[in-house]
């Protein structure tokens, strides 16, 4: 469950930027739908992984979209994971640069921690998320609850006006590719079918709850958000500098977990083709990525993310149709 949350709660989500871009006004129904769709997608991906005992995403792709199409999407997913990890490395360097740490030292710091993580193979990835993500979620919830209590007289929900419900599909699609890559890599780690149900429903409920609370908090300060590149800091302006510092560290941790998910997705794809240990594979991959961070965080996001939107929607459609396709094959 924490592996799923760690894959989704990246810098874009934790900062509030993704939520404000996709949701905002009239989005309660959209967030509820997102929570349901997300849980369903996690269940389908992990069920295939459990059945096939997968160690990477290619067998899951073949089940979802067929052998021919999976070859093309295999390459696209590698490019997606590679480029988004480069974005996170650049973001890690940029975040530490705000604390007057030289940009390249910041990038080297996050790269070193990523290589160290994979000394423990798959267990390192799972254990890191199990330790870090609860802290990240608790801190985020604490700040949001405190803001709701002190600065919101009421929690406005108007169920009659929910015109933004289609955003549930685009926001779910945004998170699909990394989910496929990461969850498929631990298919052989799942022991019981019940684990899939608990992890799917649990992660959907937690993400839905945080998203609703976060979105309603942002709506209450909608006029101020345009002044901030990171919406979370619009909420934190009412708090002492200590909290700004704490949440800046939280954002860096979110960047780190997203980068770890990207690296994990790529090296797990090739681990049956080489005898190199995980840590060495990650070191080689990250050394290739480092020079590309020179393009900068915002530039990489602006160019790459829209391209992958269509790819994500196609995979989402395949996952939603999977149960019906499986039933058709049986009959």
Short mmCIF file of C-alpha atoms in Angstrom, two decimals:
data_model
loop_
_atom_site.label_atom_id
_atom_site.label_comp_id
_atom_site.label_asym_id
_atom_site.label_seq_id
_atom_site.Cartn_x
_atom_site.Cartn_y
_atom_site.Cartn_z
CA UNK A 1 0.00 0.00 0.00
CA UNK A 2 2.80 2.43 0.86
CA UNK A 3 4.62 1.44 -2.34
CA UNK A 4 1.52 2.56 -4.27
CA UNK A 5 1.24 5.82 -2.30
CA UNK A 6 4.98 6.49 -2.74
CA UNK A 7 4.61 6.10 -6.50
CA UNK A 8 1.74 8.61 -6.68
CA UNK A 9 2.62 11.20 -4.01
CA UNK A 10 5.38 12.90 -5.91
CA UNK A 11 6.43 16.52 -5.84
CA UNK A 12 3.54 17.58 -8.09
CA UNK A 13 0.94 16.02 -5.80
CA UNK A 14 2.51 17.00 -2.45
CA UNK A 15 2.96 20.61 -3.60
CA UNK A 16 -0.74 20.83 -4.53
CA UNK A 17 0.07 21.82 -8.11
CA UNK A 18 -1.38 18.65 -9.71
CA UNK A 19 -4.53 18.77 -7.57
CA UNK A 20 -5.22 22.41 -8.36
CA UNK A 21 -4.56 21.86 -12.07
CA UNK A 22 -6.99 18.92 -12.36
CA UNK A 23 -9.60 19.60 -9.68
CA UNK A 24 -10.44 22.92 -7.97
CA UNK A 25 -14.07 24.08 -7.89
CA UNK A 26 -16.96 21.55 -8.24
CA UNK A 27 -14.66 18.54 -7.90
CA UNK A 28 -15.97 16.48 -4.97
CA UNK A 29 -17.54 13.92 -7.32
CA UNK A 30 -14.36 13.93 -9.44
CA UNK A 31 -12.22 13.07 -6.40
CA UNK A 32 -14.59 10.29 -5.30
CA UNK A 33 -14.54 8.86 -8.85
CA UNK A 34 -10.75 9.14 -8.94
CA UNK A 35 -10.50 7.20 -5.69
CA UNK A 36 -12.69 4.39 -7.10
CA UNK A 37 -10.91 4.30 -10.48
CA UNK A 38 -7.51 4.33 -8.82
CA UNK A 39 -8.36 1.40 -6.52
CA UNK A 40 -9.76 -0.56 -9.47
CA UNK A 41 -6.62 0.05 -11.59
CA UNK A 42 -4.31 -1.02 -8.75
CA UNK A 43 -6.39 -4.18 -8.27
CA UNK A 44 -6.23 -5.13 -11.98
CA UNK A 45 -2.47 -4.47 -12.28
CA UNK A 46 -1.58 -6.41 -9.12
CA UNK A 47 -3.95 -9.27 -9.97
CA UNK A 48 -2.17 -9.81 -13.30
CA UNK A 49 1.22 -9.50 -11.58
CA UNK A 50 0.19 -12.01 -8.90
CA UNK A 51 -1.11 -14.50 -11.46
CA UNK A 52 1.94 -14.22 -13.73
CA UNK A 53 4.47 -13.84 -10.85
CA UNK A 54 5.97 -10.86 -12.68
CA UNK A 55 9.31 -9.20 -11.95
CA UNK A 56 8.80 -6.40 -14.50
CA UNK A 57 5.96 -4.76 -16.44
CA UNK A 58 6.24 -6.41 -19.90
CA UNK A 59 4.01 -9.46 -19.08
CA UNK A 60 1.37 -7.12 -17.59
CA UNK A 61 1.48 -4.94 -20.72
CA UNK A 62 1.00 -8.01 -22.93
CA UNK A 63 -2.10 -9.00 -20.96
CA UNK A 64 -3.52 -5.48 -21.17
CA UNK A 65 -2.86 -4.48 -24.80
CA UNK A 66 -1.57 -7.60 -26.59
CA UNK A 67 1.90 -8.74 -27.66
CA UNK A 68 2.32 -6.48 -30.72
CA UNK A 69 1.27 -3.20 -29.09
CA UNK A 70 3.19 -4.02 -25.90
CA UNK A 71 6.48 -3.88 -27.83
CA UNK A 72 5.88 -0.25 -28.79
CA UNK A 73 4.55 0.69 -25.35
CA UNK A 74 7.49 -1.06 -23.70
CA UNK A 75 9.85 1.42 -25.35
CA UNK A 76 7.56 4.36 -24.57
CA UNK A 77 7.34 3.39 -20.88
CA UNK A 78 11.14 3.16 -20.64
CA UNK A 79 11.38 6.66 -22.17
CA UNK A 80 8.64 7.91 -19.81
CA UNK A 81 10.31 6.53 -16.69
CA UNK A 82 13.72 7.76 -17.85
CA UNK A 83 12.56 11.31 -18.59
CA UNK A 84 10.40 11.70 -15.47
CA UNK A 85 13.29 10.49 -13.31
CA UNK A 86 15.52 13.12 -14.95
CA UNK A 87 12.82 15.68 -14.08
CA UNK A 88 12.89 14.51 -10.43
CA UNK A 89 16.70 14.68 -10.26
CA UNK A 90 16.52 18.25 -11.57
CA UNK A 91 13.76 18.98 -9.03
CA UNK A 92 15.90 17.54 -6.21
CA UNK A 93 18.77 19.82 -7.19
CA UNK A 94 16.47 22.85 -7.55
CA UNK A 95 14.83 22.25 -4.14
CA UNK A 96 18.15 22.10 -2.30
CA UNK A 97 19.31 25.14 -4.28
CA UNK A 98 16.67 27.18 -2.39
CA UNK A 99 18.69 26.36 0.77
CA UNK A 100 21.81 27.73 -0.98
CA UNK A 101 23.19 24.28 -1.79
CA UNK A 102 24.85 24.39 -5.26
CA UNK A 103 22.57 22.83 -7.91
CA UNK A 104 24.98 20.07 -8.96
CA UNK A 105 25.71 19.15 -5.34
CA UNK A 106 21.95 18.77 -4.83
CA UNK A 107 21.65 16.50 -7.88
CA UNK A 108 24.65 14.42 -6.76
CA UNK A 109 23.14 14.10 -3.25
CA UNK A 110 19.83 12.63 -4.50
CA UNK A 111 21.70 10.33 -6.94
CA UNK A 112 23.90 8.99 -4.11
CA UNK A 113 20.87 8.27 -1.90
CA UNK A 114 19.14 6.47 -4.76
CA UNK A 115 22.14 4.21 -5.40
CA UNK A 116 22.39 3.43 -1.67
CA UNK A 117 18.68 2.49 -1.61
CA UNK A 118 19.16 -0.26 -4.19
CA UNK A 119 21.89 -2.01 -2.20
CA UNK A 120 18.86 -3.71 -0.59
CA UNK A 121 17.30 -4.73 -3.92
CA UNK A 122 13.46 -4.86 -4.06
CA UNK A 123 13.23 -5.00 -0.26
CA UNK A 124 15.00 -1.63 -0.07
CA UNK A 125 12.35 -0.01 -2.24
CA UNK A 126 9.43 -1.51 -0.28
CA UNK A 127 11.01 -0.77 3.13
CA UNK A 128 11.85 2.83 2.19
CA UNK A 129 8.23 3.52 1.20
CA UNK A 130 6.92 1.77 4.33
CA UNK A 131 9.06 4.12 6.46
CA UNK A 132 8.94 7.41 4.55
CA UNK A 133 5.38 7.54 3.17
CA UNK A 134 3.54 7.35 6.54
CA UNK A 135 5.64 10.31 7.77
CA UNK A 136 4.92 12.25 4.58
CA UNK A 137 1.16 11.50 4.74
CA UNK A 138 0.90 12.34 8.47
CA UNK A 139 2.74 15.66 8.03
CA UNK A 140 0.60 16.63 5.06
CA UNK A 141 -2.63 15.70 6.84
CA UNK A 142 -1.54 17.56 10.00
CA UNK A 143 -0.92 20.80 8.08
CA UNK A 144 -4.22 20.46 6.17
CA UNK A 145 -6.26 19.67 9.30
CA UNK A 146 -4.66 22.60 11.13
CA UNK A 147 -5.42 24.94 8.23
CA UNK A 148 -9.04 23.68 7.99
CA UNK A 149 -9.56 24.16 11.72
CA UNK A 150 -8.03 27.64 11.95
CA UNK A 151 -8.86 29.26 8.61
CA UNK A 152 -12.04 27.65 7.28
CA UNK A 153 -15.34 28.47 8.99
CA UNK A 154 -17.04 25.65 7.08
CA UNK A 155 -16.14 22.79 4.71
CA UNK A 156 -18.06 23.81 1.55
CA UNK A 157 -19.45 20.88 -0.48
CA UNK A 158 -22.26 21.49 -2.98
CA UNK A 159 -23.30 18.14 -4.47
CA UNK A 160 -25.69 19.82 -6.93
CA UNK A 161 -22.83 21.40 -8.90
CA UNK A 162 -20.15 18.86 -9.83
CA UNK A 163 -19.36 19.72 -13.45
CA UNK A 164 -15.67 18.81 -13.16
CA UNK A 165 -16.26 15.03 -12.82
CA UNK A 166 -14.40 14.12 -16.11
CA UNK A 167 -11.14 15.21 -14.40
CA UNK A 168 -11.28 11.93 -12.48
CA UNK A 169 -10.27 10.08 -15.65
CA UNK A 170 -7.42 12.41 -16.65
CA UNK A 171 -6.01 12.54 -13.11
CA UNK A 172 -6.14 8.73 -12.80
CA UNK A 173 -4.46 8.44 -16.22
CA UNK A 174 -1.67 10.77 -15.05
CA UNK A 175 -0.63 8.17 -12.47
CA UNK A 176 -1.12 4.98 -14.50
CA UNK A 177 2.26 4.41 -16.17
CA UNK A 178 4.41 4.57 -13.03
CA UNK A 179 1.86 2.32 -11.28
CA UNK A 180 2.11 -0.30 -14.05
CA UNK A 181 5.92 -0.15 -13.96
CA UNK A 182 6.32 -0.34 -10.18
CA UNK A 183 3.50 -2.74 -9.20
CA UNK A 184 4.38 -5.18 -11.98
CA UNK A 185 7.92 -5.37 -10.60
CA UNK A 186 6.66 -6.82 -7.30
CA UNK A 187 4.17 -9.35 -8.69
CA UNK A 188 6.32 -12.22 -7.40
CA UNK A 189 6.36 -10.62 -3.92
CA UNK A 190 2.57 -10.86 -3.45
CA UNK A 191 1.69 -13.92 -1.36
CA UNK A 192 -2.10 -13.80 -1.05
CA UNK A 193 -4.98 -12.42 -3.11
CA UNK A 194 -6.22 -10.59 0.00
CA UNK A 195 -3.11 -8.39 0.02
CA UNK A 196 -4.16 -7.01 -3.37
CA UNK A 197 -7.62 -6.06 -2.09
CA UNK A 198 -6.30 -4.35 1.05
CA UNK A 199 -3.56 -2.45 -0.79
CA UNK A 200 -5.90 -1.33 -3.60
CA UNK A 201 -8.78 -0.15 -1.42
CA UNK A 202 -6.49 1.28 1.30
CA UNK A 203 -4.41 3.37 -1.09
CA UNK A 204 -7.53 4.60 -2.90
CA UNK A 205 -9.21 5.68 0.36
CA UNK A 206 -6.07 7.42 1.68
CA UNK A 207 -5.41 9.24 -1.61
CA UNK A 208 -9.07 10.20 -1.99
CA UNK A 209 -9.24 11.53 1.57
CA UNK A 210 -6.05 13.60 1.28
CA UNK A 211 -7.08 14.89 -2.16
CA UNK A 212 -10.51 16.03 -0.92
CA UNK A 213 -9.11 17.81 2.15
CA UNK A 214 -6.26 19.37 0.14
CA UNK A 215 -8.54 20.51 -2.69
CA UNK A 216 -11.11 22.11 -0.36
CA UNK A 217 -8.28 23.92 1.48
CA UNK A 218 -6.95 25.28 -1.83
CA UNK A 219 -10.44 26.41 -2.91
CA UNK A 220 -10.68 28.55 0.24
CA UNK A 221 -7.55 30.50 -0.81
CA UNK A 222 -8.16 30.38 -4.58
CA UNK A 223 -7.43 34.10 -5.01
CA UNK A 224 -3.96 33.76 -3.48
CA UNK A 225 -2.79 30.61 -5.30
CA UNK A 226 -1.89 32.45 -8.51
CA UNK A 227 0.82 34.29 -6.54
CA UNK A 228 2.57 31.00 -5.66
CA UNK A 229 4.29 28.49 -7.93
CA UNK A 230 3.79 25.90 -5.15
CA UNK A 231 0.16 26.09 -3.84
CA UNK A 232 1.17 24.42 -0.55
CA UNK A 233 3.14 27.54 0.36
CA UNK A 234 -0.05 29.62 0.03
CA UNK A 235 -1.47 27.50 2.85
CA UNK A 236 1.77 27.74 4.84
CA UNK A 237 1.97 31.54 4.70
CA UNK A 238 -0.10 31.61 7.91
CA UNK A 239 2.46 29.46 9.76
CA UNK A 240 5.93 30.09 11.23
CA UNK A 241 9.02 29.62 9.02
CA UNK A 242 9.68 26.32 10.81
CA UNK A 243 6.69 24.78 9.02
CA UNK A 244 7.81 26.10 5.65
CA UNK A 245 11.16 24.40 6.30
CA UNK A 246 9.50 21.11 7.32
CA UNK A 247 7.23 21.06 4.26
CA UNK A 248 10.14 21.93 1.95
CA UNK A 249 11.86 18.81 3.27
CA UNK A 250 8.60 16.92 2.68
CA UNK A 251 8.57 18.07 -0.95
CA UNK A 252 12.15 16.90 -1.39
CA UNK A 253 11.22 13.48 0.06
CA UNK A 254 8.30 13.31 -2.41
CA UNK A 255 10.75 14.04 -5.25
CA UNK A 256 13.06 11.30 -3.94
CA UNK A 257 10.30 8.65 -3.75
CA UNK A 258 9.15 9.48 -7.31
CA UNK A 259 12.73 9.26 -8.61
CA UNK A 260 13.16 5.93 -6.80
CA UNK A 261 9.99 4.60 -8.44
CA UNK A 262 11.28 5.62 -11.89
CA UNK A 263 14.68 4.00 -11.39
CA UNK A 264 13.06 0.89 -9.90
CA UNK A 265 10.71 0.55 -12.89
CA UNK A 266 13.58 0.71 -15.39
CA UNK A 267 16.12 -1.55 -13.66
CA UNK A 268 13.49 -4.16 -12.80
CA UNK A 269 12.62 -4.29 -16.53
CA UNK A 270 16.18 -5.38 -17.36
CA UNK A 271 17.16 -7.37 -14.27
CA UNK A 272 16.51 -10.73 -16.00
CA UNK A 273 18.87 -9.73 -18.83
CA UNK A 274 21.96 -8.93 -16.74
CA UNK A 275 23.82 -10.33 -13.75
CA UNK A 276 24.59 -6.84 -12.40
CA UNK A 277 23.24 -6.15 -8.89
CA UNK A 278 20.45 -3.59 -8.49
CA UNK A 279 22.72 -0.93 -7.00
CA UNK A 280 25.20 -1.11 -9.90
CA UNK A 281 22.41 -0.96 -12.50
CA UNK A 282 20.95 2.09 -10.74
CA UNK A 283 24.39 3.76 -10.58
CA UNK A 284 24.99 3.32 -14.33
CA UNK A 285 21.48 4.56 -15.16
CA UNK A 286 21.74 7.62 -12.91
CA UNK A 287 25.16 8.57 -14.30
CA UNK A 288 23.59 8.62 -17.77
CA UNK A 289 20.72 10.77 -16.49
CA UNK A 290 22.75 13.36 -14.58
CA UNK A 291 23.99 15.46 -17.55
CA UNK A 292 20.38 15.78 -18.83
CA UNK A 293 19.32 17.63 -15.68
CA UNK A 294 21.03 20.71 -17.14
CA UNK A 295 17.77 21.44 -19.03
CA UNK A 296 16.09 22.32 -15.72
CA UNK A 297 13.00 21.26 -13.83
CA UNK A 298 10.26 23.48 -15.30
CA UNK A 299 11.44 23.14 -18.93
CA UNK A 300 11.45 19.34 -18.76
CA UNK A 301 7.94 19.25 -17.26
CA UNK A 302 6.49 21.67 -19.84
CA UNK A 303 7.85 19.67 -22.80
CA UNK A 304 7.50 16.06 -21.68
CA UNK A 305 4.36 15.71 -19.55
CA UNK A 306 1.76 16.66 -22.22
CA UNK A 307 3.28 14.08 -24.60
CA UNK A 308 2.70 11.28 -22.11
CA UNK A 309 -0.91 12.26 -21.39
CA UNK A 310 -2.25 10.41 -24.44
CA UNK A 311 -0.13 7.35 -23.64
CA UNK A 312 -1.52 7.25 -20.10
CA UNK A 313 -5.14 7.49 -21.27
CA UNK A 314 -4.67 4.52 -23.63
CA UNK A 315 -3.29 2.33 -20.82
CA UNK A 316 -6.09 3.47 -18.49
CA UNK A 317 -8.71 2.43 -21.05
CA UNK A 318 -7.02 -0.97 -21.43
CA UNK A 319 -7.05 -1.51 -17.63
CA UNK A 320 -10.72 -0.52 -17.28
CA UNK A 321 -11.67 -2.92 -20.09
CA UNK A 322 -9.47 -5.78 -18.83
CA UNK A 323 -12.13 -7.59 -16.71
CA UNK A 324 -14.58 -7.56 -19.66
CA UNK A 325 -11.89 -8.77 -22.09
CA UNK A 326 -10.95 -11.61 -19.72
CA UNK A 327 -14.61 -12.66 -19.42
CA UNK A 328 -15.00 -12.58 -23.23
CA UNK A 329 -11.93 -14.84 -23.64
CA UNK A 330 -13.39 -17.38 -21.19
CA UNK A 331 -16.74 -17.52 -22.99
#
